[in-house]
PDB file of C-alpha atoms in Angstrom:
ATOM      1  CA  UNK A 463     190.949  65.992  52.419  1.00  0.00           C
ATOM      2  CA  UNK A 464     193.102  65.612  49.312  1.00  0.00           C
ATOM      3  CA  UNK A 465     192.570  61.820  49.253  1.00  0.00           C
ATOM      4  CA  UNK A 466     188.811  62.197  48.504  1.00  0.00           C
ATOM      5  CA  UNK A 467     187.991  62.223  44.763  1.00  0.00           C
ATOM      6  CA  UNK A 468     186.534  65.436  43.361  1.00  0.00           C
ATOM      7  CA  UNK A 469     183.228  63.830  42.388  1.00  0.00           C
ATOM      8  CA  UNK A 470     182.800  62.426  45.927  1.00  0.00           C
ATOM      9  CA  UNK A 471     183.650  65.786  47.468  1.00  0.00           C
ATOM     10  CA  UNK A 472     181.068  67.467  45.223  1.00  0.00           C
ATOM     11  CA  UNK A 473     178.460  64.885  46.309  1.00  0.00           C
ATOM     12  CA  UNK A 474     179.211  65.516  49.980  1.00  0.00           C
ATOM     13  CA  UNK A 475     178.914  69.281  49.545  1.00  0.00           C
ATOM     14  CA  UNK A 476     175.593  68.831  47.701  1.00  0.00           C
ATOM     15  CA  UNK A 477     174.224  66.563  50.418  1.00  0.00           C
ATOM     16  CA  UNK A 478     175.306  69.069  53.052  1.00  0.00           C
ATOM     17  CA  UNK A 479     173.427  71.835  51.218  1.00  0.00           C
ATOM     18  CA  UNK A 480     170.298  69.712  50.870  1.00  0.00           C
ATOM     19  CA  UNK A 481     170.355  68.944  54.590  1.00  0.00           C
ATOM     20  CA  UNK A 482     170.036  72.628  55.491  1.00  0.00           C
ATOM     21  CA  UNK A 483     166.493  73.166  56.898  1.00  0.00           C
ATOM     22  CA  UNK A 484     164.241  75.082  54.482  1.00  0.00           C
ATOM     23  CA  UNK A 485     163.810  78.750  55.282  1.00  0.00           C
ATOM     24  CA  UNK A 486     160.049  78.206  55.118  1.00  0.00           C
ATOM     25  CA  UNK A 487     160.125  77.156  58.786  1.00  0.00           C
ATOM     26  CA  UNK A 488     161.574  80.534  59.744  1.00  0.00           C
ATOM     27  CA  UNK A 489     158.935  82.311  57.656  1.00  0.00           C
ATOM     28  CA  UNK A 490     156.159  80.309  59.304  1.00  0.00           C
ATOM     29  CA  UNK A 491     157.586  81.083  62.757  1.00  0.00           C
ATOM     30  CA  UNK A 492     157.779  84.809  61.902  1.00  0.00           C
ATOM     31  CA  UNK A 493     154.170  84.848  60.646  1.00  0.00           C
ATOM     32  CA  UNK A 494     153.003  82.909  63.705  1.00  0.00           C
ATOM     33  CA  UNK A 495     154.673  85.532  65.911  1.00  0.00           C
ATOM     34  CA  UNK A 496     152.792  88.348  64.160  1.00  0.00           C
ATOM     35  CA  UNK A 497     149.516  86.430  64.549  1.00  0.00           C
ATOM     36  CA  UNK A 498     150.241  85.823  68.242  1.00  0.00           C
ATOM     37  CA  UNK A 499     150.937  89.541  68.794  1.00  0.00           C
ATOM     38  CA  UNK A 500     147.465  90.402  67.504  1.00  0.00           C
ATOM     39  CA  UNK A 501     145.842  87.788  69.721  1.00  0.00           C
ATOM     40  CA  UNK A 502     147.680  88.753  72.899  1.00  0.00           C
ATOM     41  CA  UNK A 503     148.396  92.447  73.523  1.00  0.00           C
ATOM     42  CA  UNK A 504     152.015  92.468  74.802  1.00  0.00           C
ATOM     43  CA  UNK A 505     153.880  95.621  75.882  1.00  0.00           C
ATOM     44  CA  UNK A 506     156.471  96.677  73.310  1.00  0.00           C
ATOM     45  CA  UNK A 507     159.281  96.779  75.883  1.00  0.00           C
ATOM     46  CA  UNK A 508     158.532  93.194  76.992  1.00  0.00           C
ATOM     47  CA  UNK A 509     158.639  91.893  73.412  1.00  0.00           C
ATOM     48  CA  UNK A 510     161.894  93.814  72.814  1.00  0.00           C
ATOM     49  CA  UNK A 511     163.480  92.332  75.948  1.00  0.00           C
ATOM     50  CA  UNK A 512     162.563  88.745  74.995  1.00  0.00           C
ATOM     51  CA  UNK A 513     163.825  89.279  71.430  1.00  0.00           C
ATOM     52  CA  UNK A 514     167.157  90.660  72.724  1.00  0.00           C
ATOM     53  CA  UNK A 515     167.640  87.727  75.103  1.00  0.00           C
ATOM     54  CA  UNK A 516     166.792  85.187  72.388  1.00  0.00           C
ATOM     55  CA  UNK A 517     169.241  86.788  69.936  1.00  0.00           C
ATOM     56  CA  UNK A 518     171.964  86.862  72.586  1.00  0.00           C
ATOM     57  CA  UNK A 519     171.539  83.182  73.438  1.00  0.00           C
ATOM     58  CA  UNK A 520     171.495  82.172  69.758  1.00  0.00           C
ATOM     59  CA  UNK A 521     174.846  83.934  69.218  1.00  0.00           C
ATOM     60  CA  UNK A 522     176.524  81.639  71.755  1.00  0.00           C
ATOM     61  CA  UNK A 523     174.876  78.457  70.439  1.00  0.00           C
ATOM     62  CA  UNK A 524     175.537  78.939  66.724  1.00  0.00           C
ATOM     63  CA  UNK A 525     177.547  75.688  66.499  1.00  0.00           C
ATOM     64  CA  UNK A 526     175.199  73.538  68.586  1.00  0.00           C
ATOM     65  CA  UNK A 527     172.466  71.239  67.306  1.00  0.00           C
ATOM     66  CA  UNK A 528     169.896  73.218  69.257  1.00  0.00           C
ATOM     67  CA  UNK A 529     170.668  76.277  67.097  1.00  0.00           C
ATOM     68  CA  UNK A 530     168.088  75.286  64.461  1.00  0.00           C
ATOM     69  CA  UNK A 531     165.258  75.031  66.986  1.00  0.00           C
ATOM     70  CA  UNK A 532     166.452  78.217  68.653  1.00  0.00           C
ATOM     71  CA  UNK A 533     166.456  80.023  65.289  1.00  0.00           C
ATOM     72  CA  UNK A 534     162.802  79.124  64.785  1.00  0.00           C
ATOM     73  CA  UNK A 535     162.039  80.498  68.255  1.00  0.00           C
ATOM     74  CA  UNK A 536     164.029  83.668  67.536  1.00  0.00           C
ATOM     75  CA  UNK A 537     162.010  84.322  64.370  1.00  0.00           C
ATOM     76  CA  UNK A 538     158.817  83.674  66.305  1.00  0.00           C
ATOM     77  CA  UNK A 539     159.857  86.308  68.876  1.00  0.00           C
ATOM     78  CA  UNK A 540     160.855  88.719  66.100  1.00  0.00           C
ATOM     79  CA  UNK A 541     157.397  88.220  64.598  1.00  0.00           C
ATOM     80  CA  UNK A 542     155.855  89.110  67.958  1.00  0.00           C
ATOM     81  CA  UNK A 543     158.030  92.228  68.077  1.00  0.00           C
ATOM     82  CA  UNK A 544     157.018  93.172  64.535  1.00  0.00           C
ATOM     83  CA  UNK A 545     153.317  92.673  65.290  1.00  0.00           C
ATOM     84  CA  UNK A 546     153.561  94.595  68.553  1.00  0.00           C
ATOM     85  CA  UNK A 547     155.329  97.459  66.820  1.00  0.00           C
ATOM     86  CA  UNK A 548     152.547  97.585  64.240  1.00  0.00           C
ATOM     87  CA  UNK A 549     150.041  98.168  67.032  1.00  0.00           C
ATOM     88  CA  UNK A 550     151.949 100.995  68.715  1.00  0.00           C
ATOM     89  CA  UNK A 551     150.841 104.565  68.120  1.00  0.00           C
ATOM     90  CA  UNK A 552     152.824 107.741  67.516  1.00  0.00           C
ATOM     91  CA  UNK A 553     153.239 110.549  70.016  1.00  0.00           C
ATOM     92  CA  UNK A 554     150.787 112.654  68.042  1.00  0.00           C
ATOM     93  CA  UNK A 555     148.029 110.051  68.301  1.00  0.00           C
ATOM     94  CA  UNK A 556     144.893 111.260  70.039  1.00  0.00           C
ATOM     95  CA  UNK A 557     145.029 108.312  72.447  1.00  0.00           C
ATOM     96  CA  UNK A 558     148.436 109.499  73.686  1.00  0.00           C
ATOM     97  CA  UNK A 559     148.310 113.291  73.845  1.00  0.00           C
ATOM     98  CA  UNK A 560     144.646 113.956  74.700  1.00  0.00           C
ATOM     99  CA  UNK A 561     143.003 113.311  78.070  1.00  0.00           C
ATOM    100  CA  UNK A 562     139.341 112.534  78.656  1.00  0.00           C
ATOM    101  CA  UNK A 563     136.826 115.343  78.970  1.00  0.00           C
ATOM    102  CA  UNK A 564     134.853 117.994  77.100  1.00  0.00           C
ATOM    103  CA  UNK A 565     136.475 119.264  73.913  1.00  0.00           C
ATOM    104  CA  UNK A 566     135.987 120.308  70.291  1.00  0.00           C
ATOM    105  CA  UNK A 567     137.324 117.784  67.791  1.00  0.00           C
ATOM    106  CA  UNK A 568     137.910 118.213  64.076  1.00  0.00           C
ATOM    107  CA  UNK A 569     138.466 115.515  61.486  1.00  0.00           C
ATOM    108  CA  UNK A 570     137.207 113.663  58.436  1.00  0.00           C
ATOM    109  CA  UNK A 571     134.474 111.010  58.435  1.00  0.00           C
ATOM    110  CA  UNK A 572     136.313 107.785  57.555  1.00  0.00           C
ATOM    111  CA  UNK A 573     133.369 105.358  57.458  1.00  0.00           C
ATOM    112  CA  UNK A 574     129.798 105.349  56.235  1.00  0.00           C
ATOM    113  CA  UNK A 575     127.640 106.745  59.086  1.00  0.00           C
ATOM    114  CA  UNK A 576     125.121 104.301  60.535  1.00  0.00           C
ATOM    115  CA  UNK A 577     121.860 105.420  62.116  1.00  0.00           C
ATOM    116  CA  UNK A 578     119.898 103.697  64.870  1.00  0.00           C
ATOM    117  CA  UNK A 579     116.457 105.024  65.876  1.00  0.00           C
ATOM    118  CA  UNK A 580     114.775 103.981  69.134  1.00  0.00           C
ATOM    119  CA  UNK A 581     111.657 106.000  69.797  1.00  0.00           C
ATOM    120  CA  UNK A 582     112.640 109.656  69.843  1.00  0.00           C
ATOM    121  CA  UNK A 583     116.333 108.881  70.237  1.00  0.00           C
ATOM    122  CA  UNK A 584     118.462 108.830  67.091  1.00  0.00           C
ATOM    123  CA  UNK A 585     122.102 107.762  67.282  1.00  0.00           C
ATOM    124  CA  UNK A 586     124.520 108.265  64.397  1.00  0.00           C
ATOM    125  CA  UNK A 587     127.841 106.436  64.627  1.00  0.00           C
ATOM    126  CA  UNK A 588     130.936 106.598  62.426  1.00  0.00           C
ATOM    127  CA  UNK A 589     134.733 106.609  62.535  1.00  0.00           C
ATOM    128  CA  UNK A 590     136.453 109.987  62.515  1.00  0.00           C
ATOM    129  CA  UNK A 591     140.028 110.442  61.307  1.00  0.00           C
ATOM    130  CA  UNK A 592     141.045 113.184  63.749  1.00  0.00           C
ATOM    131  CA  UNK A 593     143.063 116.210  62.633  1.00  0.00           C
ATOM    132  CA  UNK A 594     142.965 118.730  65.506  1.00  0.00           C
ATOM    133  CA  UNK A 595     141.185 119.539  68.755  1.00  0.00           C
ATOM    134  CA  UNK A 596     140.356 122.658  70.774  1.00  0.00           C
ATOM    135  CA  UNK A 597     140.714 122.887  74.534  1.00  0.00           C
ATOM    136  CA  UNK A 598     141.298 125.846  76.865  1.00  0.00           C
ATOM    137  CA  UNK A 599     141.123 128.249  73.885  1.00  0.00           C
ATOM    138  CA  UNK A 600     144.071 126.590  72.194  1.00  0.00           C
ATOM    139  CA  UNK A 601     144.330 124.486  69.040  1.00  0.00           C
ATOM    140  CA  UNK A 602     146.354 121.267  69.034  1.00  0.00           C
ATOM    141  CA  UNK A 603     147.239 119.058  66.074  1.00  0.00           C
ATOM    142  CA  UNK A 604     146.547 115.355  66.454  1.00  0.00           C
ATOM    143  CA  UNK A 605     145.977 112.151  64.467  1.00  0.00           C
ATOM    144  CA  UNK A 606     144.361 108.742  64.830  1.00  0.00           C
ATOM    145  CA  UNK A 607     140.880 107.268  64.493  1.00  0.00           C
ATOM    146  CA  UNK A 608     138.054 107.820  66.978  1.00  0.00           C
ATOM    147  CA  UNK A 609     134.713 106.030  67.270  1.00  0.00           C
ATOM    148  CA  UNK A 610     132.026 108.748  67.314  1.00  0.00           C
ATOM    149  CA  UNK A 611     128.439 108.554  68.600  1.00  0.00           C
ATOM    150  CA  UNK A 612     126.163 111.550  68.036  1.00  0.00           C
ATOM    151  CA  UNK A 613     122.759 111.523  69.746  1.00  0.00           C
ATOM    152  CA  UNK A 614     119.976 113.409  67.917  1.00  0.00           C
ATOM    153  CA  UNK A 615     122.379 115.449  65.767  1.00  0.00           C
ATOM    154  CA  UNK A 616     119.588 116.610  63.444  1.00  0.00           C
ATOM    155  CA  UNK A 617     121.998 116.843  60.511  1.00  0.00           C
ATOM    156  CA  UNK A 618     122.898 114.630  57.577  1.00  0.00           C
ATOM    157  CA  UNK A 619     126.454 113.298  57.791  1.00  0.00           C
ATOM    158  CA  UNK A 620     128.170 111.612  54.856  1.00  0.00           C
ATOM    159  CA  UNK A 621     131.367 109.689  54.270  1.00  0.00           C
ATOM    160  CA  UNK A 622     134.271 112.066  53.589  1.00  0.00           C
ATOM    161  CA  UNK A 623     132.761 115.135  55.313  1.00  0.00           C
ATOM    162  CA  UNK A 624     135.115 117.323  57.340  1.00  0.00           C
ATOM    163  CA  UNK A 625     133.395 117.971  60.690  1.00  0.00           C
ATOM    164  CA  UNK A 626     133.809 119.967  63.857  1.00  0.00           C
ATOM    165  CA  UNK A 627     132.343 118.066  66.807  1.00  0.00           C
ATOM    166  CA  UNK A 628     131.475 119.298  70.294  1.00  0.00           C
ATOM    167  CA  UNK A 629     131.222 116.734  73.065  1.00  0.00           C
ATOM    168  CA  UNK A 630     133.264 114.541  75.389  1.00  0.00           C
ATOM    169  CA  UNK A 631     136.163 112.195  74.724  1.00  0.00           C
ATOM    170  CA  UNK A 632     135.985 108.910  76.659  1.00  0.00           C
ATOM    171  CA  UNK A 633     137.925 105.696  77.101  1.00  0.00           C
ATOM    172  CA  UNK A 634     135.787 102.663  76.129  1.00  0.00           C
ATOM    173  CA  UNK A 635     134.535 100.605  79.056  1.00  0.00           C
ATOM    174  CA  UNK A 636     136.517  97.489  79.867  1.00  0.00           C
ATOM    175  CA  UNK A 637     135.013  94.013  79.734  1.00  0.00           C
ATOM    176  CA  UNK A 638     133.368  93.054  83.048  1.00  0.00           C
ATOM    177  CA  UNK A 639     132.000  89.620  82.225  1.00  0.00           C
ATOM    178  CA  UNK A 640     134.574  87.203  80.729  1.00  0.00           C
ATOM    179  CA  UNK A 641     131.896  85.806  78.394  1.00  0.00           C
ATOM    180  CA  UNK A 642     130.653  89.178  77.134  1.00  0.00           C
ATOM    181  CA  UNK A 643     131.788  91.107  74.066  1.00  0.00           C
ATOM    182  CA  UNK A 644     135.020  93.011  74.742  1.00  0.00           C
ATOM    183  CA  UNK A 645     134.266  96.310  72.997  1.00  0.00           C
ATOM    184  CA  UNK A 646     137.510  97.989  74.106  1.00  0.00           C
ATOM    185  CA  UNK A 647     139.564  95.159  72.619  1.00  0.00           C
ATOM    186  CA  UNK A 648     137.536  95.257  69.413  1.00  0.00           C
ATOM    187  CA  UNK A 649     138.266  98.981  69.019  1.00  0.00           C
ATOM    188  CA  UNK A 650     141.960  98.468  69.819  1.00  0.00           C
ATOM    189  CA  UNK A 651     142.220  95.810  67.098  1.00  0.00           C
ATOM    190  CA  UNK A 652     140.967  98.475  64.695  1.00  0.00           C
ATOM    191  CA  UNK A 653     143.489 101.048  66.025  1.00  0.00           C
ATOM    192  CA  UNK A 654     140.890 103.018  68.005  1.00  0.00           C
ATOM    193  CA  UNK A 655     141.357 103.726  71.698  1.00  0.00           C
ATOM    194  CA  UNK A 656     138.811 106.493  72.326  1.00  0.00           C
ATOM    195  CA  UNK A 657     135.096 107.116  72.005  1.00  0.00           C
ATOM    196  CA  UNK A 658     133.643 110.574  71.343  1.00  0.00           C
ATOM    197  CA  UNK A 659     130.035 111.413  72.270  1.00  0.00           C
ATOM    198  CA  UNK A 660     128.019 114.463  71.297  1.00  0.00           C
ATOM    199  CA  UNK A 661     124.403 115.414  72.043  1.00  0.00           C
ATOM    200  CA  UNK A 662     122.062 117.643  70.039  1.00  0.00           C
ATOM    201  CA  UNK A 663     122.255 119.477  66.750  1.00  0.00           C
ATOM    202  CA  UNK A 664     124.939 121.843  68.038  1.00  0.00           C
ATOM    203  CA  UNK A 665     127.311 118.906  68.554  1.00  0.00           C
ATOM    204  CA  UNK A 666     128.276 118.835  64.864  1.00  0.00           C
ATOM    205  CA  UNK A 667     129.179 121.454  62.248  1.00  0.00           C
ATOM    206  CA  UNK A 668     130.170 120.523  58.704  1.00  0.00           C
ATOM    207  CA  UNK A 669     133.335 122.350  57.673  1.00  0.00           C
ATOM    208  CA  UNK A 670     133.490 121.019  54.122  1.00  0.00           C
ATOM    209  CA  UNK A 671     132.148 118.106  52.100  1.00  0.00           C
ATOM    210  CA  UNK A 672     133.757 115.009  50.634  1.00  0.00           C
ATOM    211  CA  UNK A 673     137.529 115.415  51.142  1.00  0.00           C
ATOM    212  CA  UNK A 674     138.098 111.771  50.204  1.00  0.00           C
ATOM    213  CA  UNK A 675     139.591 110.165  47.042  1.00  0.00           C
ATOM    214  CA  UNK A 676     136.879 109.699  44.436  1.00  0.00           C
ATOM    215  CA  UNK A 677     137.501 105.934  44.227  1.00  0.00           C
ATOM    216  CA  UNK A 678     136.702 105.494  47.930  1.00  0.00           C
ATOM    217  CA  UNK A 679     133.785 107.898  47.710  1.00  0.00           C
ATOM    218  CA  UNK A 680     132.130 106.019  44.827  1.00  0.00           C
ATOM    219  CA  UNK A 681     132.890 102.634  46.424  1.00  0.00           C
ATOM    220  CA  UNK A 682     131.115 103.647  49.624  1.00  0.00           C
ATOM    221  CA  UNK A 683     128.172 105.099  47.690  1.00  0.00           C
ATOM    222  CA  UNK A 684     127.828 101.762  45.907  1.00  0.00           C
ATOM    223  CA  UNK A 685     127.970 100.029  49.280  1.00  0.00           C
ATOM    224  CA  UNK A 686     125.117 102.183  50.566  1.00  0.00           C
ATOM    225  CA  UNK A 687     123.067 101.490  47.413  1.00  0.00           C
ATOM    226  CA  UNK A 688     123.562  97.746  47.897  1.00  0.00           C
ATOM    227  CA  UNK A 689     122.467  98.118  51.512  1.00  0.00           C
ATOM    228  CA  UNK A 690     119.264  99.888  50.435  1.00  0.00           C
ATOM    229  CA  UNK A 691     118.619  97.204  47.813  1.00  0.00           C
ATOM    230  CA  UNK A 692     118.986  94.405  50.366  1.00  0.00           C
ATOM    231  CA  UNK A 693     116.536  96.215  52.637  1.00  0.00           C
ATOM    232  CA  UNK A 694     114.003  96.235  49.770  1.00  0.00           C
ATOM    233  CA  UNK A 695     114.449  92.537  48.986  1.00  0.00           C
ATOM    234  CA  UNK A 696     114.476  90.949  52.452  1.00  0.00           C
ATOM    235  CA  UNK A 697     112.225  91.306  55.498  1.00  0.00           C
ATOM    236  CA  UNK A 698     113.481  92.064  58.987  1.00  0.00           C
ATOM    237  CA  UNK A 699     115.584  90.685  60.684  1.00  0.00           C
ATOM    238  CA  UNK A 700     117.133  88.932  57.650  1.00  0.00           C
ATOM    239  CA  UNK A 701     118.005  92.181  55.894  1.00  0.00           C
ATOM    240  CA  UNK A 702     119.854  93.524  58.952  1.00  0.00           C
ATOM    241  CA  UNK A 703     121.815  90.277  59.290  1.00  0.00           C
ATOM    242  CA  UNK A 704     122.602  90.184  55.549  1.00  0.00           C
ATOM    243  CA  UNK A 705     123.832  93.794  55.591  1.00  0.00           C
ATOM    244  CA  UNK A 706     126.023  93.017  58.592  1.00  0.00           C
ATOM    245  CA  UNK A 707     127.602  89.882  57.129  1.00  0.00           C
ATOM    246  CA  UNK A 708     127.997  91.101  53.549  1.00  0.00           C
ATOM    247  CA  UNK A 709     128.501  94.862  53.811  1.00  0.00           C
ATOM    248  CA  UNK A 710     129.500  95.481  57.435  1.00  0.00           C
ATOM    249  CA  UNK A 711     126.463  97.538  58.524  1.00  0.00           C
ATOM    250  CA  UNK A 712     125.833  96.115  62.007  1.00  0.00           C
ATOM    251  CA  UNK A 713     124.050  98.762  64.047  1.00  0.00           C
ATOM    252  CA  UNK A 714     120.470  97.680  63.335  1.00  0.00           C
ATOM    253  CA  UNK A 715     120.774  93.978  64.162  1.00  0.00           C
ATOM    254  CA  UNK A 716     118.040  92.866  66.583  1.00  0.00           C
ATOM    255  CA  UNK A 717     119.194  92.585  70.183  1.00  0.00           C
ATOM    256  CA  UNK A 718     118.189  88.913  70.468  1.00  0.00           C
ATOM    257  CA  UNK A 719     120.421  88.071  67.481  1.00  0.00           C
ATOM    258  CA  UNK A 720     123.316  90.019  69.034  1.00  0.00           C
ATOM    259  CA  UNK A 721     122.807  88.127  72.301  1.00  0.00           C
ATOM    260  CA  UNK A 722     122.846  84.812  70.424  1.00  0.00           C
ATOM    261  CA  UNK A 723     126.172  85.678  68.795  1.00  0.00           C
ATOM    262  CA  UNK A 724     127.623  86.789  72.127  1.00  0.00           C
ATOM    263  CA  UNK A 725     126.454  83.684  74.010  1.00  0.00           C
ATOM    264  CA  UNK A 726     127.895  81.349  71.396  1.00  0.00           C
ATOM    265  CA  UNK A 727     131.156  83.285  71.182  1.00  0.00           C
ATOM    266  CA  UNK A 728     130.750  83.742  67.421  1.00  0.00           C
TER     267      UNK A 728
END
């Protein structure tokens, strides 16, 4: 309006700018959506459909007062879509293109192997970054992490080793008791959807040693040295619990302590 003085018009424009809701609310809504996607496993198509509907509705309500609240919801849904997309796997992932059963699997050891000894039974567990697998006399390229358990392998396995494993690929068992530990969900949160089991010394052959960046190799060696030092300083079961909480070595925790954590939901 030409009758309004310039200084008053400038003040009105400034007040209008200040009244715009801070973008921090949209950022918080987006982050909350990502967090929600990791708590609740939603199908990607469902999250895409909800995001499309929310965007379509917001386009028609851009001049309404409800638009601000709807924008926060839209960013929340987009965060869910972003988080869900981060959990999807490629077509070459071992969880997608490989079925359960006996096979030969090749890959690189991506975690420090942990050993559990019960009587005459020795179990070595580690994460394998898969590269290829053999089945029906054919070689197939693949990718993705696999949780490996080798029973009585009779061989030393180290972080970074390139291995050829013989055994069976399995899908982790689903949770039966609602109050028990959901192992399948735990693996999925760490982008693992399969378990590989091998038995005996012929279940593993080392192809080469230490194909890992030196920084990671030395960091994991230091981690193992700290683990050994803790075992020298503390008696059982405190050393096993300390190694689990501080360094992530959890395989040797006493069963009664594991049960206590499970019962309390910790």
